[in-house]
XYZ file of C-alpha atoms in Angstrom:
614
model
C -4.694 -35.357 6.583
C -6.014 -35.360 10.127
C -6.988 -32.649 12.604
C -6.459 -32.927 16.363
C -6.903 -30.602 19.326
C -3.464 -30.620 20.964
C -1.676 -28.918 23.834
C 1.842 -27.444 23.853
C 2.963 -30.654 25.562
C 1.555 -32.673 22.653
C 3.293 -30.432 20.127
C 6.697 -29.999 21.724
C 7.390 -32.719 24.323
C 9.583 -34.876 22.106
C 12.568 -34.472 19.804
C 10.800 -32.306 17.191
C 11.420 -29.258 15.093
C 8.823 -27.204 13.258
C 10.358 -25.291 10.370
C 8.790 -22.107 9.035
C 9.265 -22.096 5.246
C 10.912 -19.247 3.398
C 7.603 -18.186 1.820
C 6.018 -17.324 5.161
C 5.857 -13.717 6.342
C 8.351 -12.553 8.978
C 7.060 -12.215 12.512
C 4.593 -9.298 12.687
C 2.444 -9.789 15.805
C 2.267 -6.855 18.233
C 1.511 -6.176 21.885
C -1.752 -4.362 21.263
C -3.274 -6.796 18.822
C -1.903 -10.190 19.882
C 0.555 -10.453 22.820
C -1.566 -8.465 25.265
C -4.838 -10.292 24.537
C -3.048 -13.672 24.588
C -1.437 -12.999 27.962
C -4.781 -11.789 29.365
C -6.367 -15.099 28.320
C -3.506 -17.180 29.740
C -3.625 -15.250 33.029
C -7.410 -15.724 33.238
C -7.085 -19.491 32.872
C -4.172 -19.609 35.361
C -6.166 -17.696 37.972
C -9.186 -19.944 37.432
C -6.815 -22.880 37.904
C -5.567 -21.398 41.195
C -9.123 -20.780 42.425
C -9.983 -24.435 41.819
C -6.672 -25.941 42.886
C -8.032 -27.365 46.152
C -10.948 -29.171 44.495
C -10.170 -31.704 41.786
C -13.715 -31.672 40.461
C -13.634 -27.897 40.013
C -10.139 -28.151 38.573
C -11.358 -30.496 35.884
C -14.027 -27.964 34.958
C -11.592 -25.083 34.334
C -12.044 -24.088 30.700
C -8.870 -24.183 28.619
C -7.958 -21.462 26.138
C -8.190 -22.146 22.422
C -5.360 -20.516 20.432
C -6.598 -21.197 16.916
C -5.396 -23.533 14.208
C -2.063 -24.434 12.667
C -1.349 -26.445 9.533
C 1.670 -28.709 9.718
C 3.138 -30.874 6.990
C 5.293 -33.854 7.780
C 8.762 -33.721 6.225
C 11.039 -36.564 5.243
C 12.945 -37.653 8.337
C 16.057 -39.686 9.017
C 15.819 -42.445 11.613
C 17.247 -41.285 14.955
C 17.072 -37.598 14.023
C 14.481 -34.972 14.883
C 10.899 -35.419 13.731
C 10.700 -32.474 11.324
C 7.544 -30.739 10.077
C 6.886 -27.638 8.027
C 4.470 -24.973 9.275
C 2.186 -24.274 6.315
C -0.128 -21.909 8.200
C -0.088 -20.488 11.729
C 3.579 -19.508 11.909
C 2.816 -16.336 13.903
C 0.919 -18.378 16.476
C 3.602 -21.071 16.756
C 6.390 -18.520 17.125
C 4.502 -16.605 19.808
C 3.766 -19.787 21.718
C 7.453 -20.697 21.817
C 8.389 -17.191 22.990
C 5.740 -17.342 25.733
C 6.915 -20.773 26.900
C 10.559 -19.709 26.974
C 9.822 -16.450 28.812
C 7.823 -18.394 31.410
C 10.644 -20.923 31.774
C 13.135 -18.161 32.595
C 10.899 -16.589 35.256
C 9.992 -19.950 36.783
C 13.678 -20.921 36.949
C 14.610 -17.597 38.570
C 12.106 -18.289 41.356
C 13.654 -21.689 42.038
C 10.801 -23.881 40.778
C 13.192 -26.482 39.385
C 10.647 -29.130 38.401
C 8.364 -26.650 36.671
C 11.335 -24.985 34.974
C 12.500 -28.346 33.664
C 9.010 -29.168 32.383
C 8.928 -25.916 30.393
C 12.539 -26.338 29.282
C 11.566 -29.603 27.587
C 8.947 -27.733 25.543
C 11.371 -25.181 24.058
C 14.662 -27.042 23.549
C 15.797 -30.384 22.188
C 18.279 -30.942 24.992
C 20.440 -33.696 23.538
C 24.198 -33.367 23.274
C 24.159 -33.936 19.511
C 21.883 -30.907 19.014
C 23.844 -28.410 21.117
C 25.289 -25.472 19.220
C 23.129 -26.116 16.165
C 19.737 -24.858 15.090
C 18.339 -28.305 15.793
C 18.325 -27.472 19.518
C 15.182 -25.371 18.961
C 11.689 -26.822 18.739
C 10.849 -24.142 16.186
C 13.107 -22.726 13.475
C 11.861 -19.525 11.784
C 12.454 -18.377 8.230
C 15.740 -16.606 7.570
C 14.541 -13.057 8.316
C 13.707 -13.971 11.929
C 16.321 -16.596 12.785
C 18.999 -14.501 14.470
C 16.500 -12.543 16.566
C 14.734 -15.756 17.569
C 17.957 -17.544 18.526
C 19.120 -14.554 20.596
C 15.780 -14.364 22.391
C 15.657 -18.077 23.163
C 19.336 -18.141 24.233
C 18.829 -15.140 26.529
C 21.271 -12.802 24.790
C 20.986 -9.477 26.649
C 23.073 -7.365 24.263
C 21.441 -8.548 21.049
C 21.738 -6.327 17.992
C 18.158 -7.399 17.325
C 16.771 -5.761 20.467
C 14.159 -3.843 18.481
C 13.006 -6.872 16.508
C 9.402 -7.828 17.251
C 10.483 -11.300 18.348
C 12.751 -9.774 21.005
C 10.015 -7.331 21.982
C 7.530 -10.172 22.401
C 9.947 -12.137 24.590
C 10.559 -9.082 26.806
C 6.830 -8.406 27.021
C 6.015 -11.915 28.234
C 8.918 -11.942 30.714
C 7.772 -8.632 32.176
C 4.104 -9.578 32.400
C 4.784 -12.996 33.933
C 7.160 -11.546 36.537
C 4.700 -8.788 37.439
C 1.859 -11.281 37.778
C 3.925 -13.648 39.914
C 5.156 -10.953 42.311
C 2.264 -8.504 42.572
C -0.876 -10.579 42.778
C -2.802 -10.051 46.006
C -5.404 -12.704 45.205
C -2.995 -15.630 45.493
C -0.232 -16.127 48.031
C 3.239 -17.166 46.968
C 4.887 -16.621 43.607
C 6.018 -20.291 43.388
C 2.406 -21.458 43.690
C 1.262 -19.039 41.016
C 4.089 -20.037 38.683
C 3.302 -23.747 39.167
C -0.254 -23.040 38.092
C 1.024 -21.077 35.101
C 3.277 -23.978 34.135
C 0.346 -26.385 34.233
C -1.773 -24.065 32.111
C 0.961 -23.459 29.538
C 1.661 -27.161 29.257
C -1.826 -28.644 29.240
C -4.562 -25.986 29.273
C -3.861 -24.239 25.975
C -5.158 -25.882 22.836
C -4.581 -25.511 19.138
C -6.191 -27.429 16.321
C -3.269 -29.036 14.544
C -4.087 -30.003 10.969
C -1.444 -32.555 10.078
C -0.694 -33.136 6.408
C 1.164 -36.107 5.036
C 3.855 -35.770 2.383
C 1.189 -36.707 -0.193
C -1.286 -33.928 0.700
C -1.483 -30.814 -1.514
C -0.594 -28.172 1.068
C -0.977 -25.263 -1.411
C -4.605 -26.237 -2.074
C -5.284 -26.591 1.635
C -3.578 -23.245 2.354
C -5.820 -21.503 -0.193
C -8.975 -23.218 1.073
C -8.307 -22.319 4.702
C -7.915 -18.670 3.757
C -10.814 -18.525 1.313
C -13.389 -17.467 3.895
C -13.543 -14.961 6.688
C -10.782 -12.364 6.442
C -8.737 -13.492 3.451
C -5.040 -13.262 2.982
C -3.682 -10.764 0.530
C -3.377 -12.086 -3.000
C 0.345 -11.489 -2.485
C 0.401 -13.990 0.399
C -1.041 -16.681 -1.832
C 1.385 -15.718 -4.595
C 4.337 -15.901 -2.222
C 3.278 -19.278 -0.864
C 2.888 -20.689 -4.371
C 6.193 -19.279 -5.685
C 8.238 -20.688 -2.837
C 6.525 -24.040 -2.930
C 7.393 -24.268 -6.614
C 10.941 -23.184 -5.833
C 11.353 -25.897 -3.224
C 10.070 -28.484 -5.680
C 12.676 -27.294 -8.218
C 15.389 -27.328 -5.510
C 16.053 -23.624 -6.066
C 17.759 -21.665 -3.287
C 14.524 -20.362 -1.791
C 16.324 -18.900 1.224
C 18.145 -16.567 -1.161
C 14.846 -15.825 -2.900
C 13.287 -14.911 0.431
C 16.094 -12.608 1.538
C 17.092 -11.055 -1.792
C 13.837 -10.840 -3.727
C 10.890 -11.064 -1.349
C 11.871 -9.697 2.068
C 11.021 -6.100 1.163
C 7.479 -7.123 0.194
C 6.820 -7.883 3.865
C 7.531 -4.287 4.885
C 4.679 -2.085 6.033
C 4.914 0.167 2.939
C 3.959 -2.674 0.619
C 1.177 -3.976 2.844
C -0.332 -0.564 3.622
C -3.930 -0.207 2.472
C -4.389 2.634 -0.021
C -7.372 3.726 -2.051
C -7.962 2.271 -5.486
C -11.169 3.804 -6.699
C -13.728 3.048 -4.014
C -11.708 0.198 -2.525
C -8.870 0.001 -0.036
C -6.190 -2.463 -1.102
C -2.602 -3.187 -0.200
C 0.081 -1.686 -2.428
C 1.544 -5.095 -3.169
C -1.784 -6.453 -4.442
C -2.249 -3.335 -6.589
C 1.271 -3.734 -7.956
C 0.700 -7.407 -8.786
C -2.533 -6.560 -10.597
C -0.849 -3.871 -12.726
C 2.242 -6.036 -13.268
C 0.122 -8.896 -14.530
C -1.741 -6.550 -16.863
C 1.613 -5.450 -18.266
C 2.929 -9.003 -18.599
C -0.203 -10.727 -19.910
C -1.592 -7.821 -21.968
C -4.987 -8.488 -20.473
C -7.289 -6.937 -17.896
C -6.869 -8.534 -14.468
C -9.942 -8.342 -12.193
C -9.104 -7.742 -8.532
C -10.617 -11.003 -7.321
C -8.530 -13.268 -9.595
C -5.049 -11.775 -9.157
C -3.630 -14.921 -7.580
C -5.202 -17.299 -10.101
C -3.995 -15.231 -13.031
C -0.527 -14.933 -11.514
C -0.298 -18.687 -11.099
C -1.475 -19.286 -14.651
C 1.071 -16.795 -16.022
C 3.966 -18.000 -13.888
C 3.649 -21.743 -14.510
C 5.608 -21.705 -17.748
C 8.454 -19.833 -16.015
C 8.616 -22.227 -13.069
C 9.699 -25.370 -14.915
C 13.309 -25.404 -13.749
C 15.356 -23.557 -11.134
C 17.220 -21.191 -13.468
C 14.156 -19.847 -15.282
C 12.236 -19.635 -12.004
C 14.981 -17.532 -10.438
C 15.034 -15.257 -13.503
C 11.255 -14.839 -13.207
C 11.454 -13.851 -9.535
C 14.314 -11.454 -10.334
C 12.223 -9.764 -13.047
C 9.329 -9.394 -10.606
C 11.647 -7.804 -8.044
C 13.100 -5.342 -10.558
C 9.658 -4.197 -11.642
C 8.560 -3.899 -8.010
C 11.527 -1.616 -7.348
C 10.496 0.475 -10.354
C 6.920 0.669 -9.067
C 8.094 1.803 -5.642
C 10.327 4.467 -7.194
C 7.397 6.205 -8.907
C 6.650 8.397 -5.906
C 10.313 9.431 -5.672
C 10.758 10.510 -9.298
C 11.439 14.240 -9.553
C 8.666 16.511 -10.808
C 11.053 18.014 -13.366
C 11.115 14.759 -15.351
C 8.469 13.619 -17.810
C 8.057 10.442 -15.764
C 7.576 12.368 -12.520
C 5.130 14.772 -14.117
C 3.112 11.897 -15.568
C 2.937 10.138 -12.200
C 1.958 13.273 -10.250
C -0.529 14.544 -12.798
C -2.126 11.468 -14.353
C -1.890 8.792 -11.672
C -2.090 10.878 -8.500
C -4.038 14.058 -9.330
C -6.235 12.790 -12.161
C -6.516 9.427 -10.365
C -6.001 7.274 -13.440
C -4.110 4.412 -11.848
C -5.244 2.267 -14.761
C -2.424 3.842 -16.795
C 0.169 2.354 -14.399
C 0.799 -0.819 -16.472
C 1.941 1.321 -19.403
C 4.122 3.541 -17.196
C 5.626 0.399 -15.664
C 6.283 -1.063 -19.113
C 8.160 2.025 -20.281
C 10.243 2.413 -17.098
C 10.931 -1.281 -16.497
C 14.593 -2.254 -16.338
C 13.478 -5.426 -18.047
C 12.659 -3.457 -21.225
C 15.339 -0.718 -21.397
C 13.236 1.682 -23.466
C 15.263 4.696 -24.744
C 14.433 7.812 -22.744
C 13.472 9.704 -25.909
C 10.745 7.139 -26.553
C 9.597 7.244 -22.917
C 9.190 11.016 -23.237
C 7.167 10.733 -26.451
C 4.863 8.011 -25.116
C 4.120 9.553 -21.723
C 3.675 13.001 -23.246
C 1.115 11.691 -25.712
C -0.781 9.660 -23.121
C -0.828 12.580 -20.679
C -2.189 14.829 -23.430
C -4.878 12.251 -24.223
C -5.906 12.076 -20.549
C -5.896 15.828 -19.891
C -7.795 16.776 -23.042
C -10.473 14.177 -22.428
C -10.741 15.203 -18.756
C -11.227 18.888 -19.571
C -13.820 18.192 -22.255
C -15.494 15.825 -19.800
C -15.086 12.798 -22.031
C -15.412 9.414 -20.339
C -12.252 7.637 -19.182
C -14.016 4.373 -18.327
C -12.327 2.595 -21.233
C -8.782 3.356 -20.045
C -8.054 -0.170 -18.782
C -8.979 -1.722 -22.116
C -7.048 1.006 -23.936
C -3.905 0.179 -21.933
C -4.245 -3.482 -22.860
C -4.559 -2.545 -26.533
C -1.460 -0.345 -26.299
C 0.533 -3.098 -24.586
C -0.342 -5.472 -27.398
C 0.829 -2.896 -29.938
C 4.113 -2.470 -28.053
C 4.675 -6.208 -27.957
C 5.276 -6.344 -31.719
C 7.567 -3.318 -32.162
C 11.114 -2.559 -31.072
C 11.692 -0.370 -27.998
C 13.218 2.194 -30.350
C 9.761 2.708 -31.860
C 7.735 2.436 -28.655
C 6.990 6.122 -28.154
C 5.918 6.749 -31.737
C 3.776 3.607 -31.567
C 1.805 5.005 -28.621
C 1.361 8.387 -30.321
C 0.229 6.862 -33.619
C -2.158 4.480 -31.886
C -3.816 7.217 -29.806
C -4.123 9.542 -32.805
C -5.858 6.799 -34.732
C -8.641 6.224 -32.216
C -12.032 7.370 -33.549
C -14.616 6.037 -31.080
C -16.178 8.376 -28.524
C -14.626 6.390 -25.680
C -11.078 6.632 -27.077
C -10.849 9.706 -29.275
C -7.903 12.047 -28.645
C -9.458 15.554 -28.921
C -7.874 17.788 -31.549
C -6.836 21.419 -31.136
C -9.914 22.446 -33.092
C -12.166 20.564 -30.693
C -10.356 21.979 -27.658
C -10.576 25.586 -28.865
C -14.225 25.226 -29.821
C -15.477 23.376 -26.728
C -13.219 24.103 -23.765
C -13.902 27.861 -23.411
C -17.585 27.211 -22.687
C -17.325 24.025 -20.605
C -18.415 24.351 -16.991
C -15.317 23.044 -15.218
C -15.690 24.129 -11.596
C -18.117 21.758 -9.909
C -17.796 19.135 -12.628
C -14.022 18.550 -12.523
C -12.490 18.017 -9.107
C -10.508 20.933 -7.723
C -7.430 18.739 -7.307
C -7.520 18.095 -11.053
C -8.140 21.738 -11.951
C -5.230 22.679 -9.719
C -2.884 20.459 -11.736
C -4.100 21.951 -15.031
C -3.715 25.552 -13.854
C -0.329 24.816 -12.279
C 0.899 23.452 -15.625
C -0.348 26.618 -17.358
C 1.536 28.676 -14.769
C 4.729 26.742 -15.534
C 4.182 27.338 -19.259
C 3.835 31.084 -18.701
C 6.949 31.148 -16.572
C 8.911 29.364 -19.276
C 8.108 32.284 -21.546
C 9.200 35.227 -19.458
C 9.837 34.423 -15.794
C 12.376 32.719 -13.578
C 11.760 29.047 -12.926
C 10.448 28.576 -9.397
C 8.678 25.787 -7.586
C 5.009 26.438 -6.957
C 3.811 26.307 -3.349
C 1.926 23.176 -2.421
C -1.791 23.302 -1.677
C -2.617 26.231 -3.920
C -6.373 26.602 -4.190
C -8.627 27.193 -7.165
C -10.196 30.670 -6.908
C -12.978 32.343 -8.892
C -11.870 35.736 -10.186
C -15.469 36.932 -10.439
C -16.850 35.364 -7.275
C -19.645 32.852 -7.103
C -21.422 35.365 -4.909
C -21.163 38.001 -7.625
C -24.606 39.402 -6.854
C -23.178 41.074 -3.733
C -20.863 43.603 -5.406
C -20.671 42.827 -9.161
C -24.118 43.687 -10.501
C -22.927 46.919 -12.161
C -21.128 45.010 -14.925
C -24.062 42.729 -15.707
C -25.644 43.271 -19.103
C -29.264 44.320 -19.000
C -30.670 41.588 -21.194
C -32.840 38.544 -20.818
C -31.060 35.535 -19.350
C -27.927 37.526 -18.391
C -27.888 36.246 -14.822
C -28.199 32.610 -15.878
C -25.437 33.047 -18.458
C -23.134 34.562 -15.854
C -23.888 31.767 -13.387
C -22.607 29.361 -16.050
C -19.728 31.565 -17.165
C -18.115 32.035 -13.749
C -17.348 28.296 -13.574
C -15.539 28.214 -16.940
C -11.788 28.111 -17.419
C -11.324 31.866 -17.961
C -12.651 32.763 -14.503
C -10.462 30.330 -12.567
C -7.015 30.955 -11.138
C -4.708 29.843 -8.319
C -4.062 31.479 -4.949
C -2.832 30.466 -1.535
C -5.445 29.425 1.002
C -5.112 32.597 3.126
C -5.437 34.827 0.053
C -8.380 32.808 -1.210
C -10.209 33.402 2.060
C -9.415 37.123 2.005
C -10.606 37.636 -1.582
C -14.034 36.079 -1.039
C -16.785 38.206 -2.693
C -14.677 41.371 -2.676
C -15.329 43.865 -5.522
C -12.755 44.202 -8.332
C -11.508 47.788 -7.754
C -10.345 49.659 -4.652
C -12.926 52.315 -5.325
C -15.780 49.834 -5.227
C -14.262 48.106 -2.204
C -14.103 51.360 -0.241
C -17.853 51.774 -0.650
C -18.738 48.422 0.970
C -16.732 49.312 4.113
C -15.009 45.961 4.803
C -13.111 45.759 8.086
C -9.575 44.644 8.859
C -6.117 45.475 7.497
C -7.278 45.013 3.899
C -10.231 47.397 4.145
C -10.694 49.394 0.965
C -8.752 46.998 -1.237
C -10.425 45.395 -4.218
C -9.731 41.923 -5.560
C -7.402 43.282 -8.261
C -5.330 45.169 -5.684
C -5.151 42.104 -3.435
C -3.983 39.855 -6.282
C -1.387 42.439 -7.322
C -0.029 42.776 -3.799
C -0.018 39.181 -2.579
C 0.289 36.925 -5.674
C 3.489 36.492 -7.681
C 2.000 33.927 -10.052
C 2.367 34.648 -13.757
C -1.158 33.339 -14.317
C -2.469 36.240 -12.228
C -0.185 38.938 -13.629
C -2.059 39.311 -16.938
C -5.362 39.512 -15.052
C -4.086 42.337 -12.861
C -2.132 44.249 -15.509
C -4.681 44.010 -18.300
C -7.853 44.845 -16.388
C -7.427 47.918 -14.183
C -11.072 48.988 -14.167
C -13.251 45.897 -14.387
C -13.412 42.150 -14.775
C -16.345 41.393 -17.065
C -18.126 38.527 -18.704
C -16.321 39.343 -21.958
C -12.967 39.224 -20.144
C -13.799 35.751 -18.839
C -14.636 34.496 -22.320
C -11.482 36.008 -23.807
C -9.285 34.487 -21.091
C -10.991 31.109 -21.579
C -9.920 31.180 -25.229
C -6.399 32.252 -24.289
C -5.962 29.535 -21.669
C -7.427 26.914 -24.005
C -4.703 27.783 -26.513
C -2.040 27.505 -23.781
C -3.393 24.110 -22.707
C -3.091 22.900 -26.295
C 0.569 23.959 -26.185
C 1.233 22.320 -22.809
C -0.431 19.081 -23.928
C -0.007 18.974 -27.715
C -1.703 16.436 -29.943
C 0.588 15.167 -32.665
């Protein structure tokens, strides 16, 4: 291995081709983040070059621009053919440099600077007759996803179907900026002179550090080391690099792997940063962590995802056929993972995802959900329903009784190990039996007796997030509608409302018992289950601290179109929810502390029915 500071002339002024391997990401650089700043730096150096062009001493002192580093590995070559190398790291930089050189060549040629145009031409094309019409004419050859767009850009195809590809956009950007700079630059006379200076800068005043590896160097180790400090690559980038390197060693068709199994992973959706607890991580890294937990039946810490993936995958990457099957299985499970957000709410799978993973924020249950829905397992739907229903009940009951869920990751690993030794036809019952058998405080599945004894007096509001309470109350609403109402979809963004308001001292003192500690008891009681319901945001704001009856409301002289209406009247008029109907119909005169306690017991019973414990 050796490292040298080299110019574009050093890199490209011979019969060479740099190949971007299949495992590298497609071209993703943009105008705002990379092309614009790069062109600004090139223009700065070119203008400094023009300022010093009449004084050789000053010209020698013009600072070049450093582009960064690239890692290149020498490939086996045939005598008389191109000198071929593989770009291990820095493919975005190398691609952009070729696009910039080619764009400049076109503009320079259009202005009639034949010598300069020829000098740039030699840096972008291998102009021998034996290379014409083949990919070997290019100094750089991208991975499959970018090849057609790159070839069209470099060949000057004006009606390319890839016009919106970032490679084409980059080429157009550089052409436009170079032309504008050459024509409209009052500081320097003559476009030909300016373009000659630009040619000199592009050829000899840009530098990259080229780290050249021999065929004996371990490029995977070097790739990992280079990206181990500063802003690291995603774990998925290291995984991809390793997989494709192994595939090439096994002589698998890695181009097919790249296009059929991995291309989608390079889309923005997979690389988008989303919250995982207190961290922001890419979806693909989160998926790989959960997938490995499912496959290895072990907890996978965030910082060792790549290492654990490599350790797990080694046994599958011994020959091309098993390696391809392994990559196929990964792709199928990735498709399943991506489909989670699209599963309908009417299904047990969709309900589990919306309630447990999204609303209750227990992403740690994802490995089990993935196991049950994986096409690689083909679990009967009846067993999926049993398993997810039991796990959802376990989560909801523990959440409402404010039991810790810190042990969920370990619990999922234990469940996966149990599932590994039973048939898929028993998978659902296995989950149910396992959960019912847990006795420790950190894993116990609360019974109906515990729920009915504890839940009615638990302070929920303020201790359980509103988003979670909303899911619980919405499920109770659906249960009530199943009994006696038409099935309708609930509006999104319903809010949790206190029936007796938190500011009850304004208009609700008449119903307070005259006994010691009554105020403190009510302050606790108003945050329990029986005093909570759902309303729309506008209705929530209108209800506020309003008294219960119209008669009481008329005495406090509120203003507006709802003057004189009590909270009961407002709920009756504006809410169609079944969960509110019994409140309105059964309590015409008052809503008291006793009513709250009674409704807490009633709703606790309904919750036990919605989320039964077998």
